[in-house]
mmCIF file of C-alpha atoms (C1' of nucleotides) in Angstrom:
data_model
loop_
_atom_site.group_PDB
_atom_site.id
_atom_site.type_symbol
_atom_site.label_atom_id
_atom_site.label_comp_id
_atom_site.label_asym_id
_atom_site.label_seq_id
_atom_site.Cartn_x
_atom_site.Cartn_y
_atom_site.Cartn_z
ATOM 1 C CA MET A 1444 10.554 -22.311 43.626
ATOM 2 C CA SER A 1445 7.509 -23.299 41.752
ATOM 3 C CA SER A 1446 4.872 -20.627 41.620
ATOM 4 C CA GLU A 1447 1.954 -21.603 43.824
ATOM 5 C CA ARG A 1448 -0.719 -22.697 41.558
ATOM 6 C CA SER A 1449 -4.279 -22.628 42.800
ATOM 7 C CA TYR A 1450 -7.236 -24.735 41.809
ATOM 8 C CA LYS A 1451 -10.863 -24.051 41.274
ATOM 9 C CA ILE A 1452 -13.454 -26.323 42.651
ATOM 10 C CA GLY A 1453 -14.336 -27.735 39.267
ATOM 11 C CA GLU A 1454 -10.753 -28.673 38.564
ATOM 12 C CA LEU A 1455 -10.436 -30.506 41.826
ATOM 13 C CA SER A 1456 -13.742 -32.152 41.234
ATOM 14 C CA ARG A 1457 -12.466 -33.543 37.956
ATOM 15 C CA MET A 1458 -9.092 -34.441 39.393
ATOM 16 C CA PHE A 1459 -10.468 -36.546 42.180
ATOM 17 C CA GLY A 1460 -13.784 -37.699 40.883
ATOM 18 C CA LEU A 1461 -15.711 -35.820 43.517
ATOM 19 C CA THR A 1462 -18.624 -33.492 43.085
ATOM 20 C CA ALA A 1463 -18.225 -29.848 43.899
ATOM 21 C CA ARG A 1464 -20.756 -30.335 46.624
ATOM 22 C CA ALA A 1465 -18.559 -32.933 48.256
ATOM 23 C CA ILE A 1466 -15.575 -30.626 48.225
ATOM 24 C CA ARG A 1467 -17.571 -27.796 49.673
ATOM 25 C CA TYR A 1468 -18.829 -30.209 52.248
ATOM 26 C CA TYR A 1469 -15.273 -31.138 53.188
ATOM 27 C CA GLU A 1470 -14.476 -27.503 53.598
ATOM 28 C CA GLU A 1471 -17.586 -27.022 55.639
ATOM 29 C CA LEU A 1472 -16.371 -29.760 57.959
ATOM 30 C CA GLY A 1473 -13.005 -28.060 58.209
ATOM 31 C CA LEU A 1474 -11.108 -30.624 56.224
ATOM 32 C CA LEU A 1475 -10.089 -28.132 53.596
ATOM 33 C CA GLU A 1476 -9.426 -24.441 53.533
ATOM 34 C CA SER A 1477 -9.940 -22.281 50.542
ATOM 35 C CA GLU A 1478 -8.074 -19.046 50.238
ATOM 36 C CA ASP A 1479 -9.560 -15.976 51.820
ATOM 37 C CA ARG A 1480 -12.222 -14.214 49.862
ATOM 38 C CA ASP A 1481 -14.107 -10.997 50.304
ATOM 39 C CA GLY A 1482 -17.637 -11.764 49.421
ATOM 40 C CA PRO A 1483 -18.873 -14.633 47.342
ATOM 41 C CA GLU A 1484 -16.040 -15.083 44.895
ATOM 42 C CA HIS A 1485 -15.150 -18.455 43.518
ATOM 43 C CA ARG A 1486 -13.165 -20.612 45.848
ATOM 44 C CA ARG A 1487 -9.489 -21.150 45.270
ATOM 45 C CA TYR A 1488 -7.616 -24.051 46.732
ATOM 46 C CA SER A 1489 -3.881 -24.244 47.143
ATOM 47 C CA GLU A 1490 -1.915 -27.211 45.925
ATOM 48 C CA ARG A 1491 -1.527 -28.279 49.506
ATOM 49 C CA ASN A 1492 -5.267 -28.501 49.779
ATOM 50 C CA ALA A 1493 -5.418 -30.524 46.616
ATOM 51 C CA VAL A 1494 -3.052 -32.981 48.216
ATOM 52 C CA ARG A 1495 -5.248 -32.999 51.236
ATOM 53 C CA ILE A 1496 -8.100 -34.289 49.205
ATOM 54 C CA LYS A 1497 -5.993 -37.196 48.117
ATOM 55 C CA ARG A 1498 -5.110 -37.810 51.712
ATOM 56 C CA ILE A 1499 -8.736 -37.652 52.712
ATOM 57 C CA GLN A 1500 -9.555 -40.236 50.132
ATOM 58 C CA GLN A 1501 -6.837 -42.529 51.377
ATOM 59 C CA LEU A 1502 -8.031 -42.303 54.933
ATOM 60 C CA LYS A 1503 -11.585 -42.768 53.831
ATOM 61 C CA ASP A 1504 -10.571 -45.893 52.011
ATOM 62 C CA TYR A 1505 -9.055 -47.106 55.195
ATOM 63 C CA GLY A 1506 -12.417 -46.828 56.811
ATOM 64 C CA LEU A 1507 -12.087 -43.599 58.736
ATOM 65 C CA THR A 1508 -15.104 -41.362 58.842
ATOM 66 C CA LEU A 1509 -14.838 -37.731 57.875
ATOM 67 C CA ALA A 1510 -15.279 -36.809 61.499
ATOM 68 C CA GLU A 1511 -12.317 -38.937 62.477
ATOM 69 C CA ILE A 1512 -10.244 -37.520 59.682
ATOM 70 C CA HIS A 1513 -11.126 -34.065 60.852
ATOM 71 C CA GLU A 1514 -10.069 -34.966 64.339
ATOM 72 C CA LEU A 1515 -6.719 -36.131 63.054
ATOM 73 C CA PHE A 1516 -6.235 -32.988 61.012
ATOM 74 C CA GLU A 1517 -6.988 -30.863 64.021
ATOM 75 C CA LEU A 1518 -4.507 -32.754 66.120
ATOM 76 C CA ALA A 1519 -1.886 -32.357 63.464
ATOM 77 C CA ARG A 1520 -2.546 -28.664 63.208
ATOM 78 C CA ARG A 1521 -2.355 -28.107 66.909
ATOM 79 C CA ASP A 1522 0.735 -30.128 67.411
ATOM 80 C CA ARG A 1523 2.794 -30.085 64.307
ATOM 81 C CA SER A 1524 5.724 -31.987 65.684
ATOM 82 C CA GLY A 1525 4.277 -33.559 68.736
ATOM 83 C CA ASP A 1526 4.155 -37.145 69.727
ATOM 84 C CA SER A 1527 0.551 -36.896 70.772
ATOM 85 C CA VAL A 1528 -0.581 -36.745 67.205
ATOM 86 C CA ARG A 1529 1.530 -39.657 66.249
ATOM 87 C CA LYS A 1530 0.273 -41.612 69.178
ATOM 88 C CA SER A 1531 -3.371 -40.964 68.546
ATOM 89 C CA LEU A 1532 -2.973 -41.711 64.898
ATOM 90 C CA ALA A 1533 -1.236 -44.960 65.726
ATOM 91 C CA GLU A 1534 -4.109 -45.854 67.991
ATOM 92 C CA LYS A 1535 -6.614 -45.170 65.276
ATOM 93 C CA TYR A 1536 -4.687 -47.259 62.830
ATOM 94 C CA HIS A 1537 -4.385 -50.148 65.208
ATOM 95 C CA ALA A 1538 -8.066 -50.029 65.966
ATOM 96 C CA ARG A 1539 -8.781 -50.142 62.254
ATOM 97 C CA LEU A 1540 -6.415 -53.033 61.854
ATOM 98 C CA ASP A 1541 -8.135 -55.002 64.580
ATOM 99 C CA GLU A 1542 -11.460 -54.253 63.042
ATOM 100 C CA ALA A 1543 -10.261 -55.337 59.655
ATOM 101 C CA ARG A 1544 -8.822 -58.533 61.022
ATOM 102 C CA LYS A 1545 -12.102 -59.286 62.692
ATOM 103 C CA ARG A 1546 -13.920 -58.694 59.476
ATOM 104 C CA ARG A 1547 -11.549 -60.983 57.698
ATOM 105 C CA GLN A 1548 -12.155 -63.683 60.246
ATOM 106 C CA ALA A 1549 -15.889 -63.291 59.872
ATOM 107 C CA ILE A 1550 -15.527 -63.666 56.156
ATOM 108 C CA ASP A 1551 -13.384 -66.730 56.548
ATOM 109 C CA GLU A 1552 -16.025 -68.320 58.701
ATOM 110 C CA TYR A 1553 -18.620 -67.329 56.206
ATOM 111 C CA ILE A 1554 -16.615 -68.962 53.455
ATOM 112 C CA ASP A 1555 -16.218 -72.119 55.487
ATOM 113 C CA ASP A 1556 -19.880 -72.247 56.189
ATOM 114 C CA LEU A 1557 -20.854 -71.641 52.636
ATOM 115 C CA SER A 1558 -18.402 -74.259 51.442
ATOM 116 C CA TRP A 1559 -19.935 -76.697 53.832
ATOM 117 C CA HIS A 1560 -23.310 -75.864 52.388
ATOM 118 C CA VAL A 1561 -22.053 -76.489 48.909
ATOM 119 C CA GLU A 1562 -20.790 -79.850 49.989
ATOM 120 C CA GLN A 1563 -24.077 -80.763 51.585
ATOM 121 C CA LEU A 1564 -25.782 -79.605 48.471
ATOM 122 C CA GLU A 1565 -24.091 -82.372 46.569
ATOM 123 C CA ARG A 1566 -24.718 -85.084 49.086
ATOM 124 C CA VAL A 1567 -27.753 -84.539 51.214
ATOM 125 C CA GLN A 1568 -31.358 -84.365 50.183
ATOM 126 C CA ASP A 1569 -32.856 -82.000 52.648
ATOM 127 C CA PHE A 1570 -29.820 -79.863 52.744
ATOM 128 C CA PHE A 1571 -30.833 -76.507 53.898
ATOM 129 C CA GLU A 1572 -32.752 -76.577 57.052
ATOM 130 C CA CYS A 1573 -33.094 -78.770 60.057
ATOM 131 C CA PRO A 1574 -35.255 -81.539 58.648
ATOM 132 C CA GLY A 1575 -36.290 -83.340 61.795
ATOM 133 C CA ALA A 1576 -39.829 -83.257 63.014
ATOM 134 C CA SER A 1577 -38.250 -82.350 66.258
ATOM 135 C CA CYS A 1578 -34.842 -80.973 66.785
ATOM 136 C CA ALA A 1579 -33.850 -84.234 68.373
ATOM 137 C CA ASP A 1580 -32.944 -85.634 64.995
ATOM 138 C CA CYS A 1581 -31.470 -82.507 63.634
ATOM 139 C CA ARG A 1582 -28.836 -83.401 61.095
ATOM 140 C CA TRP A 1583 -27.334 -80.004 61.594
ATOM 141 C CA ALA A 1584 -26.555 -80.679 65.161
ATOM 142 C CA GLU A 1585 -22.931 -79.654 64.957
ATOM 143 C CA ARG A 1586 -23.820 -76.311 63.509
ATOM 144 C CA CYS A 1587 -27.100 -75.799 65.181
ATOM 145 C CA ASP A 1588 -27.021 -75.972 68.923
ATOM 146 C CA VAL A 1589 -30.540 -74.849 69.480
ATOM 147 C CA ARG A 1590 -31.121 -78.317 70.861
ATOM 148 C CA LEU A 1591 -29.107 -77.323 73.864
ATOM 149 C CA LEU A 1592 -31.097 -74.211 74.416
ATOM 150 C CA VAL A 1593 -34.323 -76.117 74.103
ATOM 151 C CA SER A 1594 -33.274 -78.885 76.425
ATOM 152 C CA LYS A 1595 -32.252 -76.319 78.950
ATOM 153 C CA GLY A 1596 -35.840 -75.227 78.840
ATOM 154 C CA VAL A 1597 -34.812 -71.633 78.691
ATOM 155 C CA MET B 908 -42.445 -89.323 68.107
ATOM 156 C CA SER B 909 -41.856 -86.333 70.236
ATOM 157 C CA SER B 910 -44.881 -84.097 70.545
ATOM 158 C CA GLU B 911 -44.407 -80.900 68.595
ATOM 159 C CA ARG B 912 -43.757 -78.277 71.094
ATOM 160 C CA SER B 913 -44.490 -74.728 70.134
ATOM 161 C CA TYR B 914 -43.077 -71.495 71.413
ATOM 162 C CA LYS B 915 -44.528 -68.151 72.194
ATOM 163 C CA ILE B 916 -42.770 -65.055 71.091
ATOM 164 C CA GLY B 917 -41.616 -64.175 74.583
ATOM 165 C CA GLU B 918 -39.984 -67.549 75.031
ATOM 166 C CA LEU B 919 -38.070 -67.211 71.818
ATOM 167 C CA SER B 920 -37.142 -63.694 72.729
ATOM 168 C CA ARG B 921 -35.584 -64.936 75.949
ATOM 169 C CA MET B 922 -33.986 -67.912 74.265
ATOM 170 C CA PHE B 923 -32.172 -65.898 71.651
ATOM 171 C CA GLY B 924 -31.743 -62.545 73.258
ATOM 172 C CA LEU B 925 -33.922 -60.813 70.735
ATOM 173 C CA THR B 926 -36.841 -58.506 71.316
ATOM 174 C CA ALA B 927 -40.319 -59.604 70.368
ATOM 175 C CA ARG B 928 -40.309 -56.802 67.879
ATOM 176 C CA ALA B 929 -37.287 -58.250 66.145
ATOM 177 C CA ILE B 930 -38.918 -61.637 65.865
ATOM 178 C CA ARG B 931 -42.092 -60.162 64.485
ATOM 179 C CA TYR B 932 -39.954 -58.239 62.084
ATOM 180 C CA TYR B 933 -38.282 -61.401 60.905
ATOM 181 C CA GLU B 934 -41.664 -62.908 60.308
ATOM 182 C CA GLU B 935 -42.744 -59.796 58.483
ATOM 183 C CA LEU B 936 -39.781 -60.221 56.178
ATOM 184 C CA GLY B 937 -40.716 -63.833 55.573
ATOM 185 C CA LEU B 938 -37.845 -65.300 57.520
ATOM 186 C CA LEU B 939 -40.126 -67.033 59.964
ATOM 187 C CA GLU B 940 -43.609 -68.448 59.880
ATOM 188 C CA SER B 941 -45.864 -68.676 62.859
ATOM 189 C CA GLU B 942 -48.630 -71.223 62.904
ATOM 190 C CA ASP B 943 -51.940 -70.324 61.362
ATOM 191 C CA ARG B 944 -54.227 -68.252 63.487
ATOM 192 C CA ASP B 945 -57.770 -67.048 63.123
ATOM 193 C CA GLY B 946 -57.759 -63.494 64.272
ATOM 194 C CA PRO B 947 -55.228 -61.869 66.501
ATOM 195 C CA GLU B 948 -54.266 -64.733 68.723
ATOM 196 C CA HIS B 949 -50.816 -64.991 70.165
ATOM 197 C CA ARG B 950 -48.232 -66.251 67.764
ATOM 198 C CA ARG B 951 -46.954 -69.783 68.072
ATOM 199 C CA TYR B 952 -43.738 -70.875 66.521
ATOM 200 C CA SER B 953 -42.780 -74.432 65.799
ATOM 201 C CA GLU B 954 -39.501 -75.847 66.920
ATOM 202 C CA ARG B 955 -38.407 -75.684 63.344
ATOM 203 C CA ASN B 956 -38.857 -71.968 63.395
ATOM 204 C CA ALA B 957 -36.947 -71.707 66.618
ATOM 205 C CA VAL B 958 -34.084 -73.386 64.847
ATOM 206 C CA ARG B 959 -34.442 -70.926 62.059
ATOM 207 C CA ILE B 960 -33.795 -68.059 64.390
ATOM 208 C CA LYS B 961 -30.538 -69.629 65.400
ATOM 209 C CA ARG B 962 -29.693 -70.015 61.761
ATOM 210 C CA ILE B 963 -30.562 -66.410 61.082
ATOM 211 C CA GLN B 964 -28.258 -65.316 63.833
ATOM 212 C CA GLN B 965 -25.458 -67.412 62.470
ATOM 213 C CA LEU B 966 -25.807 -65.962 59.026
ATOM 214 C CA LYS B 967 -26.129 -62.490 60.434
ATOM 215 C CA ASP B 968 -22.917 -63.008 62.295
ATOM 216 C CA TYR B 969 -21.345 -63.942 59.020
ATOM 217 C CA GLY B 970 -22.200 -60.518 57.800
ATOM 218 C CA LEU B 971 -25.244 -61.291 55.696
ATOM 219 C CA THR B 972 -28.082 -58.828 55.720
ATOM 220 C CA LEU B 973 -31.579 -59.990 56.501
ATOM 221 C CA ALA B 974 -32.441 -59.467 52.871
ATOM 222 C CA GLU B 975 -29.662 -61.816 51.816
ATOM 223 C CA ILE B 976 -30.709 -64.359 54.367
ATOM 224 C CA HIS B 977 -34.216 -64.165 53.065
ATOM 225 C CA GLU B 978 -32.932 -64.730 49.592
ATOM 226 C CA LEU B 979 -31.137 -67.870 50.704
ATOM 227 C CA PHE B 980 -34.216 -69.127 52.485
ATOM 228 C CA GLU B 981 -36.296 -68.559 49.403
ATOM 229 C CA LEU B 982 -33.822 -70.393 47.260
ATOM 230 C CA ALA B 983 -33.859 -73.287 49.648
ATOM 231 C CA ARG B 984 -37.613 -73.346 49.744
ATOM 232 C CA ARG B 985 -37.898 -73.429 46.008
ATOM 233 C CA ASP B 986 -35.327 -76.151 45.743
ATOM 234 C CA ARG B 987 -37.071 -78.479 48.119
ATOM 235 C CA SER B 988 -37.264 -81.172 45.467
ATOM 236 C CA GLY B 989 -35.747 -80.792 42.025
ATOM 237 C CA ASP B 990 -32.167 -81.357 41.046
ATOM 238 C CA SER B 991 -32.074 -78.599 38.477
ATOM 239 C CA VAL B 992 -32.977 -76.061 41.077
ATOM 240 C CA ARG B 993 -30.365 -77.531 43.323
ATOM 241 C CA LYS B 994 -27.869 -76.913 40.612
ATOM 242 C CA SER B 995 -28.793 -73.294 40.245
ATOM 243 C CA LEU B 996 -28.639 -72.951 43.981
ATOM 244 C CA ALA B 997 -25.144 -74.360 43.873
ATOM 245 C CA GLU B 998 -24.274 -71.730 41.326
ATOM 246 C CA LYS B 999 -25.626 -69.039 43.584
ATOM 247 C CA TYR B 1000 -23.561 -70.349 46.404
ATOM 248 C CA HIS B 1001 -20.471 -70.458 44.261
ATOM 249 C CA ALA B 1002 -21.072 -66.928 43.136
ATOM 250 C CA ARG B 1003 -21.317 -65.891 46.743
ATOM 251 C CA LEU B 1004 -18.167 -67.745 47.527
ATOM 252 C CA ASP B 1005 -16.308 -65.932 44.772
ATOM 253 C CA GLU B 1006 -17.709 -62.679 46.010
ATOM 254 C CA ALA B 1007 -16.642 -63.442 49.529
ATOM 255 C CA ARG B 1008 -13.160 -64.404 48.423
ATOM 256 C CA LYS B 1009 -12.873 -61.145 46.581
ATOM 257 C CA ARG B 1010 -13.967 -59.270 49.646
ATOM 258 C CA ARG B 1011 -11.406 -61.095 51.648
ATOM 259 C CA GLN B 1012 -8.693 -60.158 49.212
ATOM 260 C CA ALA B 1013 -9.729 -56.535 49.357
ATOM 261 C CA ILE B 1014 -9.531 -56.648 53.101
ATOM 262 C CA ASP B 1015 -6.102 -58.203 52.945
ATOM 263 C CA GLU B 1016 -4.869 -55.404 50.754
ATOM 264 C CA TYR B 1017 -6.395 -52.899 53.090
ATOM 265 C CA ILE B 1018 -4.601 -54.503 56.001
ATOM 266 C CA ASP B 1019 -1.317 -54.419 54.131
ATOM 267 C CA ASP B 1020 -1.740 -50.796 53.330
ATOM 268 C CA LEU B 1021 -2.629 -49.830 56.842
ATOM 269 C CA SER B 1022 0.294 -51.784 58.186
ATOM 270 C CA TRP B 1023 2.556 -49.867 55.887
ATOM 271 C CA HIS B 1024 1.231 -46.654 57.298
ATOM 272 C CA VAL B 1025 1.793 -47.843 60.826
ATOM 273 C CA GLU B 1026 5.385 -48.603 59.945
ATOM 274 C CA GLN B 1027 5.899 -45.177 58.463
ATOM 275 C CA LEU B 1028 4.407 -43.709 61.558
ATOM 276 C CA GLU B 1029 7.235 -45.137 63.577
ATOM 277 C CA ARG B 1030 10.003 -44.114 61.242
ATOM 278 C CA VAL B 1031 9.231 -40.920 59.425
ATOM 279 C CA GLN B 1032 9.119 -37.509 60.993
ATOM 280 C CA ASP B 1033 6.713 -35.537 58.966
ATOM 281 C CA PHE B 1034 4.409 -38.427 58.582
ATOM 282 C CA PHE B 1035 1.102 -36.883 58.310
ATOM 283 C CA GLU B 1036 0.706 -34.629 55.410
ATOM 284 C CA CYS B 1037 2.566 -33.917 52.238
ATOM 285 C CA PRO B 1038 5.178 -31.515 53.559
ATOM 286 C CA GLY B 1039 6.439 -30.021 50.330
ATOM 287 C CA ALA B 1040 5.668 -26.471 49.403
ATOM 288 C CA SER B 1041 4.789 -28.005 46.124
ATOM 289 C CA CYS B 1042 3.904 -31.556 45.520
ATOM 290 C CA ALA B 1043 7.158 -32.010 43.697
ATOM 291 C CA ASP B 1044 8.907 -32.935 46.892
ATOM 292 C CA CYS B 1045 6.187 -35.019 48.324
ATOM 293 C CA ARG B 1046 7.700 -37.746 50.420
ATOM 294 C CA TRP B 1047 4.579 -39.769 49.962
ATOM 295 C CA ALA B 1048 5.106 -39.943 46.294
ATOM 296 C CA GLU B 1049 4.716 -43.682 45.903
ATOM 297 C CA ARG B 1050 1.378 -43.757 47.586
ATOM 298 C CA CYS B 1051 0.226 -40.301 46.853
ATOM 299 C CA ASP B 1052 0.061 -39.826 43.145
ATOM 300 C CA VAL B 1053 -1.436 -36.411 43.189
ATOM 301 C CA ARG B 1054 1.785 -35.302 41.554
ATOM 302 C CA LEU B 1055 0.818 -37.205 38.479
ATOM 303 C CA LEU B 1056 -2.572 -35.652 38.410
ATOM 304 C CA VAL B 1057 -1.135 -32.227 38.894
ATOM 305 C CA SER B 1058 1.503 -32.641 36.241
ATOM 306 C CA LYS B 1059 -1.178 -33.783 33.868
ATOM 307 C CA GLY B 1060 -2.686 -30.385 34.449
ATOM 308 C CA VAL B 1061 -6.094 -31.883 34.670
ATOM 309 C "C1'" DA C 421 -20.506 -5.378 26.732
ATOM 310 C "C1'" DT C 422 -22.335 -9.691 26.683
ATOM 311 C "C1'" DC C 423 -22.749 -14.403 26.869
ATOM 312 C "C1'" DT C 424 -22.386 -18.562 29.108
ATOM 313 C "C1'" DA C 425 -20.359 -21.890 31.876
ATOM 314 C "C1'" DA C 426 -19.210 -22.412 36.306
ATOM 315 C "C1'" DA C 427 -19.815 -21.155 41.197
ATOM 316 C "C1'" DT C 428 -22.206 -19.255 45.048
ATOM 317 C "C1'" DT C 429 -25.431 -19.718 49.398
ATOM 318 C "C1'" DG C 430 -29.055 -21.854 51.972
ATOM 319 C "C1'" DA C 431 -32.180 -24.962 52.924
ATOM 320 C "C1'" DC C 432 -34.189 -29.042 52.823
ATOM 321 C "C1'" DC C 433 -33.971 -34.002 51.130
ATOM 322 C "C1'" DT C 434 -32.228 -38.805 50.512
ATOM 323 C "C1'" DT C 435 -30.649 -43.329 51.474
ATOM 324 C "C1'" DT C 436 -30.353 -47.771 54.351
ATOM 325 C "C1'" DA C 437 -30.973 -51.416 57.985
ATOM 326 C "C1'" DA C 438 -32.933 -53.180 61.610
ATOM 327 C "C1'" DC C 439 -35.452 -52.507 64.508
ATOM 328 C "C1'" DG C 440 -37.561 -48.878 68.729
ATOM 329 C "C1'" DT C 441 -41.528 -46.935 70.654
ATOM 330 C "C1'" DA C 442 -46.153 -45.574 71.570
ATOM 331 C "C1'" DA C 443 -50.967 -46.392 71.919
ATOM 332 C "C1'" DA C 444 -54.903 -48.699 72.514
ATOM 333 C "C1'" DG C 445 -56.885 -52.793 72.592
ATOM 334 C "C1'" DT C 446 -57.081 -58.211 73.239
ATOM 335 C "C1'" DT C 447 -55.753 -62.805 74.813
ATOM 336 C "C1'" DC C 448 -53.856 -66.060 78.009
ATOM 337 C "C1'" DT C 449 -52.749 -67.833 82.452
ATOM 338 C "C1'" DG C 450 -53.147 -68.604 87.446
ATOM 339 C "C1'" DC D 1097 -60.783 -61.655 87.213
ATOM 340 C "C1'" DA D 1098 -56.286 -59.500 87.677
ATOM 341 C "C1'" DG D 1099 -52.548 -58.518 85.211
ATOM 342 C "C1'" DA D 1100 -48.902 -60.167 82.406
ATOM 343 C "C1'" DA D 1101 -48.079 -61.063 77.845
ATOM 344 C "C1'" DC D 1102 -49.417 -60.314 73.502
ATOM 345 C "C1'" DT D 1103 -51.772 -58.092 69.399
ATOM 346 C "C1'" DT D 1104 -51.966 -54.400 65.465
ATOM 347 C "C1'" DT D 1105 -50.889 -50.012 63.324
ATOM 348 C "C1'" DA D 1106 -47.970 -46.701 62.370
ATOM 349 C "C1'" DC D 1107 -44.643 -43.376 62.856
ATOM 350 C "C1'" DG D 1108 -39.744 -42.624 64.713
ATOM 351 C "C1'" DT D 1109 -34.723 -43.439 65.028
ATOM 352 C "C1'" DT D 1110 -29.768 -43.493 63.849
ATOM 353 C "C1'" DA D 1111 -25.942 -41.505 61.307
ATOM 354 C "C1'" DA D 1112 -22.931 -40.502 57.217
ATOM 355 C "C1'" DA D 1113 -22.104 -38.312 53.313
ATOM 356 C "C1'" DG D 1114 -23.451 -35.947 50.479
ATOM 357 C "C1'" DG D 1115 -27.842 -34.883 46.683
ATOM 358 C "C1'" DT D 1116 -31.012 -31.605 44.955
ATOM 359 C "C1'" DC D 1117 -33.305 -27.530 44.221
ATOM 360 C "C1'" DA D 1118 -33.477 -22.486 43.420
ATOM 361 C "C1'" DA D 1119 -32.377 -18.164 42.736
ATOM 362 C "C1'" DT D 1120 -28.396 -15.434 42.057
ATOM 363 C "C1'" DT D 1121 -23.552 -14.100 40.988
ATOM 364 C "C1'" DT D 1122 -18.971 -14.394 39.144
ATOM 365 C "C1'" DA D 1123 -15.231 -15.432 35.803
ATOM 366 C "C1'" DG D 1124 -13.381 -15.660 31.592
ATOM 367 C "C1'" DA D 1125 -13.761 -15.539 26.683
ATOM 368 C "C1'" DT D 1126 -15.461 -13.386 22.582
#
DNA sequence: ATCTAAATTGACCTTTAACGTAAAGTTCTG
DNA sequence: CAGAACTTTACGTTAAAGGTCAATTTAGAT
């Protein structure tokens, strides 16, 4: 058995590249627990709590907010073995995945569009903006369907 | 020649599902230009500016901020004639493309990682938090390198 | 015992984007 | 001329994740 080492806030701060304030803030939110103190002694965090910080950072990287992470932690605490935790976590993950896929699609479209612009840049004179006096001769017709809106007389 | 029709702010607002405030805000940012007025008459927007709104919405959907859109508009305005400027604009575009491709790659990695977690979720029992009394037996070792940090005694 | 670095609490502050909202007055349209 | 639509100015909103004092206290080393 390894003797339980404990960490001071400054150590953790250096380990994870966080400020002490951030760590205290995590604790304030209930994401971490320092060992019991009587009075205002320096905080001590167990190794388990150090690991938690790493975990928090992972989840944060995955786009979860601290509130969501807290929610997950609470679920896990309440139901150490239960399927409910697993289920809710799976839901969260899937939601994030969908979101991410959407974002990727948006970026792909953006890239397409920008590529198209670059092409136009090399070929067309008035390349950026609908050049027609009226939208009737809009060269951008395929990408700019305002003509339809206008003709509908909305 | 079609007679230049002009639009009042309320018309545009209905056409594009924006509030008048939003449209005024766009103008305030320099994204739109209403026709010249003497005094506080009602704004009139040319058809060209109506088209611009559509364009703004497109770019917004692609994830650009209004500031970025403004930047693009400015670039385009400055380029209106010269080839050299066109070239620098092309460079800007290419830079943005690179940027976007990088962002896409990051998102792909993120998706991979999340997918991995989802898999684990379905296979591992103690899936949530490093279960070891000490990090030495952390099942998450490959993805959770806190062990390294700890052993470094940072 | 002292010195100093490191920590403590509490309270307010910051940042950003893209508008919302109110108020009080003016212009346009039928 | 009614009243809808519009004008300007200017402050408010939203939330997340800490930042920044400030005054004090503790921990650990000499």
